[in-house]
Amino acid sequence: MVQSYWHVGRLIVEDEQQGKARAAYGKQQLAQLTEVLSDEFGKGFDARNLRNMRQFYQTFPIWNAVRTELSWTHYRRLIRIENQQARDWYISESIVNHWSARALDRQVSKLYYERLLSSKEKAPLQQEAAEKSLALQVDTKDILRDPYIFDFLNLPDQILFESDIEQSLIDNIQQFLLELGRGFAFVSRQQRLQVEEQDFYIDLVFYNFKLKCFLLIDLKLGKLSHQDVGQMDTYVRVYDAFHKREDDNPTIGLILCSEKSEAVAKYSVLSDSKQLFSSKYLPFLPTEDELRLELLRERRLILENSGEGE
């Protein structure tokens, strides 16, 4: 079907290029073509779909560049992405992760590519450490992003307890794994760590098969604090000491908070740690403009905290 639609799009474009201006071609010609194709092949050739086929061919003028693993519904979403690098990335991710067309649409609407790109751009702005740690940092930045969007939870306006968010994430674990990104598997909830007769409980534990390491997540309502960072630092150290296997990379700790703190980001171990990170979560899906402004704000803060914004 995808190949047939591509060929129809090619015929439409070639017909236009033979001297028929698009305006002249317009509604009447599309209506005639719709009638002919519908009579011969059935549904799927209405005027709107024909315009999509034309754009499909214009976006992918070489058939060998079209990935047949994706459906026509995938491509109807992909042709609306103007940025070619972003479009190519979404194609690759859709195939590797077996995204449905609905999952692809959700990730594009949430600016998945832009958020991941924003996260990657933090690395050059931070101080470089040992070579081994730097390698882990680069790989980690390929996975983590900021912000995360929890619109699939339908959280109430007033969230009283962090446990409410935790329970909602567990109830929607499949969508949460999609939001986390590639390679994650759920390990445990409220995992108990016992050290010298003292107990610690980690909200959520995952394992990433690409990074070959555990990811510890701590959920926080309100503004990020130094205490939150210190607590996660303890979790990561204990986990590395008692749970990390010899062939695992160092454990990563991610604090998901509803509000970031510029001071904590700049003056805590978060500023140069290769194992501790913080990200903001949004309980709703903002508009694309709002999300872009959020990414620009985060990027500005990173520049300022690195000293390059002075």
Short mmCIF file of C-alpha atoms in Angstrom, two decimals:
data_model
loop_
_atom_site.label_atom_id
_atom_site.label_comp_id
_atom_site.label_asym_id
_atom_site.label_seq_id
_atom_site.Cartn_x
_atom_site.Cartn_y
_atom_site.Cartn_z
CA MET A 1 0.00 0.00 0.00
CA VAL A 2 2.79 2.42 0.90
CA GLN A 3 4.48 1.82 -2.46
CA SER A 4 1.19 2.29 -4.33
CA TYR A 5 0.56 5.59 -2.58
CA TRP A 6 4.12 6.71 -3.38
CA HIS A 7 3.57 6.00 -7.08
CA VAL A 8 0.26 7.89 -7.07
CA GLY A 9 2.04 10.85 -5.50
CA ARG A 10 4.75 10.66 -8.18
CA LEU A 11 2.14 10.68 -10.95
CA ILE A 12 0.42 13.73 -9.47
CA VAL A 13 3.71 15.64 -9.18
CA GLU A 14 4.79 14.68 -12.70
CA ASP A 15 1.42 15.76 -14.04
CA GLU A 16 1.82 19.15 -12.36
CA GLN A 17 5.35 19.53 -13.69
CA GLN A 18 4.14 18.98 -17.24
CA GLY A 19 2.66 22.44 -17.29
CA LYS A 20 -0.37 22.34 -15.02
CA ALA A 21 -0.01 24.89 -12.25
CA ARG A 22 -1.00 23.59 -8.86
CA ALA A 23 -3.84 26.10 -8.61
CA ALA A 24 -5.21 25.02 -11.97
CA TYR A 25 -4.76 21.37 -11.09
CA GLY A 26 -6.61 21.99 -7.84
CA LYS A 27 -9.93 20.66 -6.73
CA GLN A 28 -11.40 19.68 -10.09
CA GLN A 29 -8.48 17.53 -11.19
CA LEU A 30 -8.15 15.91 -7.76
CA ALA A 31 -11.88 15.20 -7.74
CA GLN A 32 -11.62 13.48 -11.12
CA LEU A 33 -8.60 11.46 -10.04
CA THR A 34 -10.37 10.52 -6.81
CA GLU A 35 -13.33 9.20 -8.77
CA VAL A 36 -11.19 7.15 -11.16
CA LEU A 37 -8.96 5.61 -8.47
CA SER A 38 -11.85 4.94 -6.10
CA ASP A 39 -13.81 3.12 -8.81
CA GLU A 40 -10.81 0.95 -9.62
CA PHE A 41 -9.20 0.38 -6.21
CA GLY A 42 -11.85 1.29 -3.61
CA LYS A 43 -11.33 3.42 -0.51
CA GLY A 44 -8.24 5.47 0.32
CA PHE A 45 -8.13 7.85 -2.63
CA ASP A 46 -10.14 10.86 -1.47
CA ALA A 47 -8.81 14.33 -2.28
CA ARG A 48 -7.22 14.79 1.13
CA ASN A 49 -5.37 11.50 0.88
CA LEU A 50 -4.21 12.35 -2.63
CA ARG A 51 -2.67 15.57 -1.30
CA ASN A 52 -0.92 13.46 1.34
CA MET A 53 0.40 11.16 -1.39
CA ARG A 54 1.73 14.14 -3.32
CA GLN A 55 3.52 15.40 -0.20
CA PHE A 56 4.72 11.86 0.51
CA TYR A 57 6.47 11.70 -2.86
CA GLN A 58 7.86 15.23 -2.51
CA THR A 59 9.29 14.35 0.92
CA PHE A 60 10.69 10.99 -0.23
CA PRO A 61 11.37 11.39 -3.99
CA ILE A 62 13.55 8.25 -4.03
CA TRP A 63 11.64 5.05 -3.35
CA ASN A 64 14.70 3.28 -1.91
CA ALA A 65 14.68 5.85 0.92
CA VAL A 66 11.20 4.72 2.01
CA ARG A 67 11.24 2.18 4.84
CA THR A 68 8.64 -0.47 4.17
CA GLU A 69 8.56 -1.48 7.85
CA LEU A 70 6.37 1.59 8.44
CA SER A 71 2.73 1.93 7.50
CA TRP A 72 0.98 4.64 5.54
CA THR A 73 -0.37 5.99 8.84
CA HIS A 74 3.24 6.39 10.04
CA TYR A 75 4.16 8.28 6.88
CA ARG A 76 1.16 10.58 7.05
CA ARG A 77 2.62 11.81 10.37
CA LEU A 78 6.22 11.83 9.22
CA ILE A 79 5.63 14.01 6.15
CA ARG A 80 4.44 16.81 8.44
CA ILE A 81 7.87 17.00 10.13
CA GLU A 82 9.81 19.75 8.37
CA ASN A 83 13.19 19.12 10.01
CA GLN A 84 14.81 16.35 7.96
CA GLN A 85 17.17 15.29 10.75
CA ALA A 86 14.26 14.99 13.15
CA ARG A 87 12.23 13.09 10.58
CA ASP A 88 15.07 10.63 9.92
CA TRP A 89 15.50 10.14 13.66
CA TYR A 90 11.80 9.41 14.18
CA ILE A 91 11.89 6.90 11.31
CA SER A 92 14.83 5.08 12.88
CA GLU A 93 13.31 5.09 16.37
CA SER A 94 9.94 3.89 15.08
CA ILE A 95 11.56 0.90 13.42
CA VAL A 96 13.97 -0.02 16.22
CA ASN A 97 11.35 0.35 18.97
CA HIS A 98 8.42 -1.01 16.94
CA TRP A 99 6.38 2.13 17.60
CA SER A 100 2.80 2.03 16.50
CA ALA A 101 1.56 4.99 14.45
CA ARG A 102 -0.19 6.23 17.57
CA ALA A 103 3.02 6.02 19.62
CA LEU A 104 4.91 7.88 16.90
CA ASP A 105 2.30 10.64 16.83
CA ARG A 106 2.51 11.05 20.59
CA GLN A 107 6.30 11.26 20.59
CA VAL A 108 6.35 13.83 17.78
CA SER A 109 3.68 15.91 19.52
CA LYS A 110 5.77 15.86 22.69
CA LEU A 111 8.91 17.03 20.83
CA TYR A 112 10.74 13.85 21.82
CA TYR A 113 13.62 14.59 19.43
CA GLU A 114 14.00 18.19 20.62
CA ARG A 115 14.00 17.17 24.29
CA LEU A 116 16.58 14.48 23.70
CA LEU A 117 18.73 16.89 21.68
CA SER A 118 18.50 19.44 24.48
CA SER A 119 19.68 16.83 26.97
CA LYS A 120 22.63 15.83 24.77
CA GLU A 121 23.75 19.43 24.48
CA LYS A 122 24.36 19.61 28.23
CA ALA A 123 27.45 17.41 28.01
CA PRO A 124 29.81 19.89 26.32
CA LEU A 125 28.79 22.54 28.84
CA GLN A 126 29.94 20.53 31.85
CA GLN A 127 33.48 19.91 33.05
CA GLU A 128 35.13 16.82 31.66
CA ALA A 129 36.34 14.23 34.14
CA ALA A 130 38.14 10.92 33.77
CA GLU A 131 37.88 9.24 30.40
CA LYS A 132 35.86 6.32 31.72
CA SER A 133 33.38 8.60 33.44
CA LEU A 134 33.10 10.80 30.36
CA ALA A 135 32.21 7.78 28.22
CA LEU A 136 29.43 6.95 30.65
CA GLN A 137 28.26 10.57 30.59
CA VAL A 138 27.95 10.66 26.81
CA ASP A 139 26.04 7.38 26.72
CA THR A 140 23.76 8.51 29.53
CA LYS A 141 22.98 11.79 27.78
CA ASP A 142 21.89 9.78 24.78
CA ILE A 143 19.18 8.26 26.97
CA LEU A 144 18.02 10.78 29.60
CA ARG A 145 16.08 13.92 28.73
CA ASP A 146 14.51 16.93 30.35
CA PRO A 147 11.62 17.43 30.82
CA TYR A 148 9.61 14.21 31.04
CA ILE A 149 5.91 14.48 30.29
CA PHE A 150 3.34 12.51 32.28
CA ASP A 151 0.23 13.52 30.39
CA PHE A 152 -0.82 9.86 30.18
CA LEU A 153 -1.35 9.77 33.97
CA ASN A 154 -4.23 12.28 34.02
CA LEU A 155 -3.01 13.56 37.38
CA PRO A 156 -5.29 15.93 39.35
CA ASP A 157 -4.38 19.59 39.71
CA GLN A 158 -3.63 19.10 43.40
CA ILE A 159 -1.23 16.20 44.00
CA LEU A 160 -0.84 15.59 47.72
CA PHE A 161 1.64 12.73 47.89
CA GLU A 162 4.60 11.51 45.85
CA SER A 163 3.22 8.01 46.30
CA ASP A 164 0.21 9.03 44.16
CA ILE A 165 2.52 9.75 41.21
CA GLU A 166 4.43 6.55 41.85
CA GLN A 167 1.26 4.46 41.84
CA SER A 168 0.03 6.12 38.66
CA LEU A 169 3.34 5.39 36.93
CA ILE A 170 3.11 1.74 37.94
CA ASP A 171 -0.49 1.58 36.71
CA ASN A 172 0.70 2.96 33.36
CA ILE A 173 4.07 1.23 33.23
CA GLN A 174 3.97 0.54 29.48
CA GLN A 175 3.51 4.22 28.62
CA PHE A 176 6.07 5.21 31.23
CA LEU A 177 8.65 2.91 29.62
CA LEU A 178 7.89 4.56 26.29
CA GLU A 179 8.49 7.98 27.86
CA LEU A 180 11.76 6.83 29.46
CA GLY A 181 13.12 5.80 26.08
CA ARG A 182 14.94 2.92 24.49
CA GLY A 183 16.34 -0.06 26.38
CA PHE A 184 14.63 0.24 29.78
CA ALA A 185 13.15 -2.65 31.76
CA PHE A 186 11.27 -2.32 35.05
CA VAL A 187 13.04 -3.93 38.02
CA SER A 188 11.42 -2.91 41.29
CA ARG A 189 9.25 -0.47 43.22
CA GLN A 190 10.17 0.72 46.73
CA GLN A 191 13.25 -1.50 46.69
CA ARG A 192 14.71 -1.86 50.14
CA LEU A 193 18.39 -1.17 50.79
CA GLN A 194 19.69 -2.17 54.20
CA VAL A 195 23.04 -0.83 55.37
CA GLU A 196 24.31 -1.09 58.94
CA GLU A 197 20.80 -1.62 60.31
CA GLN A 198 19.47 1.41 58.40
CA ASP A 199 16.85 0.97 55.71
CA PHE A 200 16.48 3.00 52.51
CA TYR A 201 13.66 2.64 50.00
CA ILE A 202 14.10 3.58 46.33
CA ASP A 203 10.91 4.69 44.58
CA LEU A 204 11.55 3.00 41.23
CA VAL A 205 14.38 0.90 39.81
CA PHE A 206 14.97 0.17 36.12
CA TYR A 207 17.73 -1.45 34.11
CA ASN A 208 18.94 -0.15 30.75
CA PHE A 209 20.32 -2.79 28.42
CA LYS A 210 22.04 -0.26 26.16
CA LEU A 211 23.94 1.43 28.98
CA LYS A 212 24.25 -1.85 30.93
CA CYS A 213 23.43 -0.14 34.20
CA PHE A 214 20.68 0.33 36.76
CA LEU A 215 18.63 3.53 36.87
CA LEU A 216 17.28 4.63 40.26
CA ILE A 217 14.40 7.11 40.19
CA ASP A 218 13.29 9.26 43.10
CA LEU A 219 10.03 11.22 42.70
CA LYS A 220 9.77 14.63 44.32
CA LEU A 221 6.91 17.09 44.69
CA GLY A 222 7.93 20.72 44.76
CA LYS A 223 11.36 22.26 44.32
CA LEU A 224 14.55 20.22 44.11
CA SER A 225 16.67 20.51 47.27
CA HIS A 226 20.22 19.70 48.33
CA GLN A 227 18.75 17.04 50.61
CA ASP A 228 17.17 15.34 47.61
CA VAL A 229 20.54 15.25 45.85
CA GLY A 230 22.31 13.95 48.93
CA GLN A 231 19.72 11.22 49.37
CA MET A 232 20.07 10.06 45.76
CA ASP A 233 23.86 10.17 46.06
CA THR A 234 23.55 7.75 48.99
CA TYR A 235 21.21 5.45 47.05
CA VAL A 236 23.61 5.27 44.11
CA ARG A 237 26.65 4.55 46.29
CA VAL A 238 24.84 1.83 48.21
CA TYR A 239 23.45 0.29 45.03
CA ASP A 240 26.88 0.23 43.43
CA ALA A 241 28.32 -1.41 46.55
CA PHE A 242 25.71 -4.14 47.04
CA HIS A 243 23.69 -4.64 43.84
CA LYS A 244 25.82 -3.71 40.82
CA ARG A 245 27.37 -6.73 39.15
CA GLU A 246 30.95 -6.79 37.90
CA ASP A 247 29.88 -6.46 34.26
CA ASP A 248 27.47 -3.55 34.97
CA ASN A 249 28.39 0.08 34.44
CA PRO A 250 28.04 2.48 37.40
CA THR A 251 24.48 3.06 38.60
CA ILE A 252 22.62 6.21 37.50
CA GLY A 253 20.39 8.19 39.83
CA LEU A 254 17.63 10.37 38.38
CA ILE A 255 15.59 12.76 40.54
CA LEU A 256 12.26 13.59 38.91
CA CYS A 257 10.93 16.79 40.43
CA SER A 258 8.03 19.11 39.67
CA GLU A 259 10.28 22.19 39.95
CA LYS A 260 14.00 22.60 39.29
CA SER A 261 16.37 24.69 41.40
CA GLU A 262 19.06 26.80 39.72
CA ALA A 263 21.10 26.99 42.94
CA VAL A 264 21.06 23.24 43.52
CA ALA A 265 21.95 22.56 39.90
CA LYS A 266 24.92 24.92 40.11
CA TYR A 267 26.25 24.36 43.64
CA SER A 268 25.60 20.68 44.29
CA VAL A 269 27.27 17.52 43.01
CA LEU A 270 24.74 17.55 40.17
CA SER A 271 26.90 20.11 38.36
CA ASP A 272 29.73 17.68 37.65
CA SER A 273 28.51 14.21 38.60
CA LYS A 274 28.46 11.54 35.92
CA GLN A 275 25.98 9.39 37.86
CA LEU A 276 23.48 11.88 39.33
CA PHE A 277 20.92 13.77 37.26
CA SER A 278 17.72 15.69 37.77
CA SER A 279 14.86 16.31 35.36
CA LYS A 280 11.59 18.12 35.56
CA TYR A 281 8.33 16.31 34.97
CA LEU A 282 5.22 17.96 33.56
CA PRO A 283 1.85 16.45 34.51
CA PHE A 284 0.23 17.61 31.28
CA LEU A 285 1.07 17.96 27.61
CA PRO A 286 1.96 21.61 26.91
CA THR A 287 1.63 23.19 23.51
CA GLU A 288 4.63 22.91 21.19
CA ASP A 289 5.40 26.60 21.75
CA GLU A 290 5.30 26.17 25.54
CA LEU A 291 7.54 23.13 25.37
CA ARG A 292 10.04 24.91 23.10
CA LEU A 293 10.16 27.82 25.56
CA GLU A 294 10.78 25.33 28.38
CA LEU A 295 13.68 23.77 26.45
CA LEU A 296 15.16 27.21 25.68
CA ARG A 297 14.89 28.16 29.35
CA GLU A 298 16.67 24.96 30.42
CA ARG A 299 19.40 25.54 27.85
CA ARG A 300 19.90 29.12 29.09
CA LEU A 301 20.23 27.89 32.67
CA ILE A 302 22.81 25.32 31.65
CA LEU A 303 24.86 27.99 29.89
CA GLU A 304 24.64 30.31 32.90
CA ASN A 305 25.57 27.56 35.36
CA SER A 306 28.56 26.58 33.22
CA GLY A 307 29.81 30.16 33.24
CA GLU A 308 29.40 30.62 29.47
CA GLY A 309 26.36 32.83 29.92
CA GLU A 310 28.33 35.50 31.78
#
